[in-house]
Short mmCIF file of C-alpha atoms in Angstrom, two decimals:
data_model
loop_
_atom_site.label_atom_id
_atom_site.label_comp_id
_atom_site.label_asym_id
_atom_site.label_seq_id
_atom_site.Cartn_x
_atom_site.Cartn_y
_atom_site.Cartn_z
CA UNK F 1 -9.73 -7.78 -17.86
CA UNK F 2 -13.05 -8.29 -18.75
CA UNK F 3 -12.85 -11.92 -17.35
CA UNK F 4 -11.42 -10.87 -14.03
CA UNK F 5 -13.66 -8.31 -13.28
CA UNK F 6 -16.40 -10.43 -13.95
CA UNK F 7 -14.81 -13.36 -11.13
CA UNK F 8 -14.41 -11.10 -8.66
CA UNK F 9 -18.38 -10.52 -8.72
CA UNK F 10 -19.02 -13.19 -9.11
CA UNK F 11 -16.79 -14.39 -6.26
CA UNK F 12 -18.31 -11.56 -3.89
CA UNK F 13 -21.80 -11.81 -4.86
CA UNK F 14 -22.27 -9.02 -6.91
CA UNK F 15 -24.16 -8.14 -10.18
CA UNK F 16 -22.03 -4.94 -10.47
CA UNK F 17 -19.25 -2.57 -9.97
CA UNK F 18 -20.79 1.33 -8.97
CA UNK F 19 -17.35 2.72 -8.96
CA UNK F 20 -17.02 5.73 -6.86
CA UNK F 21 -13.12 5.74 -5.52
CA UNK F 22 -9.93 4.12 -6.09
CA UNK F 23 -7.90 3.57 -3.11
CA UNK F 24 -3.86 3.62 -3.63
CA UNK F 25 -0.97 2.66 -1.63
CA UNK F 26 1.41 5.08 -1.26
CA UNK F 27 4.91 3.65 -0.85
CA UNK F 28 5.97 1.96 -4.35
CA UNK F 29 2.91 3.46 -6.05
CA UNK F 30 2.91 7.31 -5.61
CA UNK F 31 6.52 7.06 -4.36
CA UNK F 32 9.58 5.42 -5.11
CA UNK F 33 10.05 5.05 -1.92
CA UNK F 34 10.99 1.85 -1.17
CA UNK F 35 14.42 0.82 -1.82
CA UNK F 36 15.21 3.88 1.08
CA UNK F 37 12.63 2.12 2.78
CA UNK F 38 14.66 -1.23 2.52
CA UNK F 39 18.10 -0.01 3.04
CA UNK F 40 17.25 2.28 5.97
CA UNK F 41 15.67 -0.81 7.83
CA UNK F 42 18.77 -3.09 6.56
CA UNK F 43 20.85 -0.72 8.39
CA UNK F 44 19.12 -0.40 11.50
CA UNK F 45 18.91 -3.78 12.39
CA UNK F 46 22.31 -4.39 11.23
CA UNK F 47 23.59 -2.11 13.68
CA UNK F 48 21.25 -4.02 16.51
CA UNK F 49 23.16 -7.22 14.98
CA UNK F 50 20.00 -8.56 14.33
CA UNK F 51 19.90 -11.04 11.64
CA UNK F 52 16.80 -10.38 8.36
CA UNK F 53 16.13 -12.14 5.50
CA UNK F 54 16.37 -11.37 1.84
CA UNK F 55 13.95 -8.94 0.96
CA UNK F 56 12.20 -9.17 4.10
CA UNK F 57 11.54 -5.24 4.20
CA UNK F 58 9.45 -5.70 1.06
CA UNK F 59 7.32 -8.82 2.29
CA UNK F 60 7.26 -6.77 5.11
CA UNK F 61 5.51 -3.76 3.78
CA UNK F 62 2.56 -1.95 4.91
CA UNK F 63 2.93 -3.39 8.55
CA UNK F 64 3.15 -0.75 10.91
CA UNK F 65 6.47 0.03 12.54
CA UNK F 66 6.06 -1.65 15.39
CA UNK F 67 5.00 -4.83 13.93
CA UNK F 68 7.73 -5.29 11.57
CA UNK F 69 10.14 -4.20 14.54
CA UNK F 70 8.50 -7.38 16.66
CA UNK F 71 8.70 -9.68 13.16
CA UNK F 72 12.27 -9.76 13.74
CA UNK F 73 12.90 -9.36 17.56
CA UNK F 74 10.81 -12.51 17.63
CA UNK F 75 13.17 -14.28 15.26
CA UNK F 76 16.18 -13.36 16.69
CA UNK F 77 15.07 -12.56 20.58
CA UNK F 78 12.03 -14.61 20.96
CA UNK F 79 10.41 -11.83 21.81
CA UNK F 80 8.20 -8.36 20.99
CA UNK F 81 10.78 -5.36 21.46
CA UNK F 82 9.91 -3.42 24.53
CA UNK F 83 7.99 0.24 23.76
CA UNK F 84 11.20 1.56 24.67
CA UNK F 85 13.10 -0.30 22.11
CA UNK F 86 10.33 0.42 19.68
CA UNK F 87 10.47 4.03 19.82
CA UNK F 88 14.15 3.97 19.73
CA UNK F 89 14.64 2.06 16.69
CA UNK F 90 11.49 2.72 14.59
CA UNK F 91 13.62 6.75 15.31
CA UNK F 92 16.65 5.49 13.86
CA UNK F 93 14.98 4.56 11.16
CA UNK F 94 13.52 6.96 10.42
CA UNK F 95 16.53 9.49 10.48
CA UNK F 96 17.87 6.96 7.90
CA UNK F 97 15.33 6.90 5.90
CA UNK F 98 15.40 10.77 5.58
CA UNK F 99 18.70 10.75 4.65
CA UNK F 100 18.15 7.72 1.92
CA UNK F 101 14.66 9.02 0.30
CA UNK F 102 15.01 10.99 -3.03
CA UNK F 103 11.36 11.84 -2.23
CA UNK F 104 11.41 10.83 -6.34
CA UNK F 105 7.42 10.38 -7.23
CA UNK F 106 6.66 6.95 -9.49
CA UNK F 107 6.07 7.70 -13.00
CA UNK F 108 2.50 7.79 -13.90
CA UNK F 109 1.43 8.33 -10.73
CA UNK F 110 0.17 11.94 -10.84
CA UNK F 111 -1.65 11.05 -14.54
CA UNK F 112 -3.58 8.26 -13.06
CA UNK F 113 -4.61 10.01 -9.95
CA UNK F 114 -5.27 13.01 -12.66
CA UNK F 115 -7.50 10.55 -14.69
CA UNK F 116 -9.19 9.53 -11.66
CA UNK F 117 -10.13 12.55 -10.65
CA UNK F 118 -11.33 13.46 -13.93
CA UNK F 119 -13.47 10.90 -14.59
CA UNK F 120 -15.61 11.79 -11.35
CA UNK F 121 -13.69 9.42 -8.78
CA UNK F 122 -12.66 9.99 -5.20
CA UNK F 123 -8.90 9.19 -4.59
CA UNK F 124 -8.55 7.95 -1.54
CA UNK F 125 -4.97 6.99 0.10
CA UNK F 126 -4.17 4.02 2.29
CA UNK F 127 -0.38 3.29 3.54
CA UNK F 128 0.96 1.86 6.53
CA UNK F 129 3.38 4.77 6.52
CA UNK F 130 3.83 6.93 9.43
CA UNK F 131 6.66 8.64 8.45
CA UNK F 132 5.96 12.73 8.04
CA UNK F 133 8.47 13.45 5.58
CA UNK F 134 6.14 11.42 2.80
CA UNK F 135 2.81 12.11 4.61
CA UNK F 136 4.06 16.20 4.21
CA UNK F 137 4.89 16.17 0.45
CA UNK F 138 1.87 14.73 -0.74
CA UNK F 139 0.01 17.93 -1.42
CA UNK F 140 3.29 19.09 -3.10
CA UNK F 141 3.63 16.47 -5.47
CA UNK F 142 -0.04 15.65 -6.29
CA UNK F 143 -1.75 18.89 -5.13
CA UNK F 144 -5.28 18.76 -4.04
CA UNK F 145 -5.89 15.22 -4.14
CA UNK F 146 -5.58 14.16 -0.73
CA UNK F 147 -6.78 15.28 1.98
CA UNK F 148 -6.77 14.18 6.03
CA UNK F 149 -10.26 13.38 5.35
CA UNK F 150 -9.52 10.67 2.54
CA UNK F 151 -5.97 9.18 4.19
CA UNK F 152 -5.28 6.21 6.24
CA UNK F 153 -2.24 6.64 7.82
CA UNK F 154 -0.40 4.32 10.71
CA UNK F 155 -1.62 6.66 12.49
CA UNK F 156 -5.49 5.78 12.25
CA UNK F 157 -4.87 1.95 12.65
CA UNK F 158 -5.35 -0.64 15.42
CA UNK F 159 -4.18 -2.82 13.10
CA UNK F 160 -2.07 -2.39 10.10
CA UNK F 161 -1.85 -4.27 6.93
CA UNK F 162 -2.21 -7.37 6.33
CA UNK F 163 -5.30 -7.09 8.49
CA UNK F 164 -8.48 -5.31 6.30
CA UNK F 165 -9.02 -2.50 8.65
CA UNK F 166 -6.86 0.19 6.61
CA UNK F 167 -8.73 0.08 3.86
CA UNK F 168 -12.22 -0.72 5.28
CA UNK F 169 -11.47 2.26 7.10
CA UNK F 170 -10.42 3.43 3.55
CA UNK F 171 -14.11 2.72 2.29
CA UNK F 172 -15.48 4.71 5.26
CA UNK F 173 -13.45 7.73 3.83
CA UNK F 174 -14.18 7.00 0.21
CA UNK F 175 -18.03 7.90 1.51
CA UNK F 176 -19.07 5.03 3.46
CA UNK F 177 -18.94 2.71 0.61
CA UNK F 178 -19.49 -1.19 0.10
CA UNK F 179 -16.36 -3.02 -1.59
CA UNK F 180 -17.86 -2.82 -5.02
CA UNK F 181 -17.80 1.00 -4.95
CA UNK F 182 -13.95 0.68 -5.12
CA UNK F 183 -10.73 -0.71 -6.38
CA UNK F 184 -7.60 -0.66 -4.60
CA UNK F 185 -3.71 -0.56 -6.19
CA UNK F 186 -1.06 -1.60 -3.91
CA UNK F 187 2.23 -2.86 -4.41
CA UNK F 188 2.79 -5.25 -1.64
CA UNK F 189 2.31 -8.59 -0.35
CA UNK F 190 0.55 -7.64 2.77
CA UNK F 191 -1.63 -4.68 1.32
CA UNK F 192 -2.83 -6.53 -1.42
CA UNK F 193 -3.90 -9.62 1.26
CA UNK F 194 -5.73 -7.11 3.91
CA UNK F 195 -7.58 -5.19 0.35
CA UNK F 196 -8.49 -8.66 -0.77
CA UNK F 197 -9.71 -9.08 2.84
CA UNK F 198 -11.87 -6.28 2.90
CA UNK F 199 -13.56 -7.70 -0.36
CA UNK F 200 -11.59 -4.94 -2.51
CA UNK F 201 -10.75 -5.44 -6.24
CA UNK F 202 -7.35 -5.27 -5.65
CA UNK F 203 -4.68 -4.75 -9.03
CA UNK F 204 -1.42 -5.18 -8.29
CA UNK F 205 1.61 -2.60 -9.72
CA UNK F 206 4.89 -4.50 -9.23
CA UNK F 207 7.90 -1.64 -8.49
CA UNK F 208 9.90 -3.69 -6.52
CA UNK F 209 12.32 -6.78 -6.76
CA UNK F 210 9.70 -9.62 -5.75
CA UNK F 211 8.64 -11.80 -8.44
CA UNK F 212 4.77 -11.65 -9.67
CA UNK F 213 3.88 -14.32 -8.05
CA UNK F 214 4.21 -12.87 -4.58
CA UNK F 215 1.15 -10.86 -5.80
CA UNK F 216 -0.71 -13.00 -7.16
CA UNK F 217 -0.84 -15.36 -4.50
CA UNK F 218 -1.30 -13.20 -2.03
CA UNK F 219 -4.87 -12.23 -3.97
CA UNK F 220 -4.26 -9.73 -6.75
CA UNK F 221 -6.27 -10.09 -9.66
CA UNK F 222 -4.03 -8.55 -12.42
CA UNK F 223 -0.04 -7.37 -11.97
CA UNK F 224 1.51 -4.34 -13.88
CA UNK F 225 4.91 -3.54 -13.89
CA UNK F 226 4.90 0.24 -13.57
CA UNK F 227 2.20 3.07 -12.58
CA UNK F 228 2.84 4.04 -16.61
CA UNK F 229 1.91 0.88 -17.20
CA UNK F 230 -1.59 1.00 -15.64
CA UNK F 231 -2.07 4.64 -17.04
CA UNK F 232 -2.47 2.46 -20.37
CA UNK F 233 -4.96 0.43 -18.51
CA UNK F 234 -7.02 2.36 -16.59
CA UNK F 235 -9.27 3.97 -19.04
CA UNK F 236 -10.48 0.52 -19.95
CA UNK F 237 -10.49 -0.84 -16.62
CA UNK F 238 -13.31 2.28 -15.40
CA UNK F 239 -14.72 1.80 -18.70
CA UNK F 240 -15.41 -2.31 -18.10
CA UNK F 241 -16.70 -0.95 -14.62
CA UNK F 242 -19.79 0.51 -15.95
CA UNK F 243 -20.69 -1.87 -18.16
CA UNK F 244 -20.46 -5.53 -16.96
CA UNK F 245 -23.51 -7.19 -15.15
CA UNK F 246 -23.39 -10.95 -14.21
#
């Protein structure tokens, strides 16, 4: 860990880390969210009879609705789905995905936000989600860490992940800080590539059925395999962030 941490200053041009927030994903980090996710877009577009690939909801992740929607309209149509079509389908979905959630929370996710809280860090959040049943629940299941002032929702986007503006606009709510004031966990493809845009640490926490190297290449530093897995982690991750100079 030491190693990596000391790269990615390298890499970026600083001397330090001056940790003030950690920025999480929510989907497949807070929430096991994801294979209702999957199955309730599965279902839509099999119903449309348009053709997906395997796994394509997961590489898929963190894209706004609309995005993925136009993803596959342009494979099988040649074309973006008209706002009509968007609104419709991105609705089905959603009513699926209601039905399909178990609204189960990740283990270890509530002791590592609790650690980061502890320790004097801002929690910030940062999903592509736009879907209110999650959004709604998150001061139920982790209450008092979140706040409208410290989320990034679809909602607050131009553009959605992989592109770095949800979590440079998650720095902004972290309190205005440079990259090196964070660290980002994510689960997917195309969140870890837009935190690794922004210049983020990014650590990757692999819930899902893509292999590690999905991860990796798209720019994470270090893969777990569960958020109970970081909790063992994370104390010496903050730690290493106080300490190293290069």
């Amino acid at each position: 860990m030491n190693k990596l941490l000391k790269e990615y200053l390298r890499q970026n041009q600083y001397r330090s880390f001056d940790l003030k927030a950690v920025i999480f994903d929510m989907d497949g980090v807070l929430y096991d969210s994801m294979p209702a996710h999957d199955k309730s877009w599965q279902q839509t577009m099999d119903e449309l009879n348009l053709q997906h690939i395997p796994y394509e909801f997961y590489l898929q992740e963190g894209r706004i609705g609309k995005s993925t929607i136009n993803a596959v309209f342009q494979r099988n149509l040649q074309r973006d789905a008209t706002e009509e079509e968007e609104q419709r389908i991105y609705a089905r979905k959603s009513e699926l995905f209601q039905q399909y959630n178990s609204g189960a929370t990740m283990p270890g996710a509530k002791e590592v936000l609790d650690y980061v809280s502890k320790n004097g860090l801002k929690p910030v959040l940062v999903t592509g989600s736009g879907q209110p049943s999650l959004l709604n629940r998150l001061d139920t299941h982790f209450p008092g860490v979140f706040t409208p002032e410290t989320m990034v929702t679809a909602f607050d986007v131009v553009h959605g992940k992989p592109h770095p503006e949800p979590f440079l606009m998650g720095l902004e709510k972290g309190g205005n800080l440079q990259p090196n004031q964070a660290i980002v966990i994510e689960n997917a493809p195309l969140g870890i590539e837009a935190a690794v845009g922004a210049g983020i640490f990014t650590i990757a926490v692999n819930t899902g059925p893509l292999p590690d190297s999905v991860l990796t290449n798209a720019g994470a530093a270090i893969v777990f395999h569960s958020m109970t897995d970081l909790l063992g982690a994370i104390p010496e991750i903050i730690h290493l962030t106080k300490s190293i100079i290069v």
